[in-house]
Phi, psi and omega in degrees: 000149179228149181294317181262093185296338180284356175284345181306316182299335180285335184245002189302309181292322185286347173298348181265001184300145181084007178304133180288148181273053177293149182295147176283187181282097183263016175286338180278121182299338182263010184284343186108167181286162178300323181293318179295316180297315180297322180296317179295315182291322177297318179297314180297322178300318178294315180298314184292336179269015183299131172270113185291352177266357180257111186299323179295319179291323177297317178300317179297317179301313181294325181293342182244021175237132176282161175300326182300315183283326178296315182281321185281321183262316183271349173068033180211183177256165179300317181296316180294322179295318179297325182281338183220062188296327183297321177283322183290311186274322178082187183268150179270143171226168184293135176252192186230291189200165169257149173221144172064032180293129178230145176230123180224103181061241183262014179238145176216153178212146175209157171252128182248133177250133176273179186296339180266001177094359178288144184246147178222133177263126183242125175253138179235154174232147179265116178248108189069243177246016185245126173282133180237134171290124186246337181202142176230131177229140176290141177095168176289168178295329178222154175296141175301151181301135177089354179271130182281125179280135174233104184299136184229126176252138178247134180209181175271114348234085183204163171252126182243119179200166181261101184297335182296341179280350178271092182261345173201185186275359181271068185234155172227159186237091170298121189238159174215131175271106180265005180269187181252001177240159174288147178223164176233155178247102176244133178247129178250134169271120191246167173228189187297340182271003184295135176218128185300310184298318179297320180294316178300314180301321180299312183291340179269353183272111182288349184270354180276151180288145179289348177270353182272162174235151177297154173301132180091359180240125181265335182198151179236130176238116172270119186253328184190157168240137185226106171295166178306132179084353183285152175221164181177196179232118177262113182213137178277155182298322180243153177302148177287137178287154176304143180148190181264141183222167174213133164283145177208145175234123183247009173301145180273150172278188184298336179269358180091007180274126178301140182302326179299326179288346178260007176110001184275074174206147184209122178280149170206165183236137171261112184288163177297000000 
């Protein structure tokens, strides 16, 4: 957990650094050869392990990122990223594995899981003889089998979904940002003492311990970051336990006001 939840988009991809180059799902005859799959996964492992303070590694990272992913996912330009790599690329943390890696001609895709079980779908394109990361989406390419989809729309400043579809905690949220600002999907497990304003103040307070939780919050799940127009699947590694929850977005608007303070929060209940 982090005090400044809007820092997640800066470190989201790099949270996968150190991912092991385990083989992808080669049971599919159309997945590509073992050599092609290994090449893509080895490249991603190197990219994800980039040290933003090492200029040579930063150059390599930039050489394997398209403008589309730099601008769409990282929210900056190639020039700005090169000039401020530590903020653009972020810090590395331990990752876990690749799943379902496929290579078809000049396109490749894989799902990467970080050490906490969060999933990210990465699409690559082959330009000449160089694989380039072209798109990153939070969540797996598809919902896991047996997980109930609850469509979620993000806008200024609300979460729109049909709560009646949440009949138990085994749910996932295929999402789309239909707004003009970036948003994040954070889920809080709450209790009777929960208060939105108190929670926002807590997350903005740099003096609180990272092991603490706001009053009224029992658990925090960061599920996704969504630039304008982005879509993906927000799903927790384990089903949500029965109880009260709230979606919340604490990214700031252009004036610096957290979105939650502008109304971007929504309570829901996971029934027994």
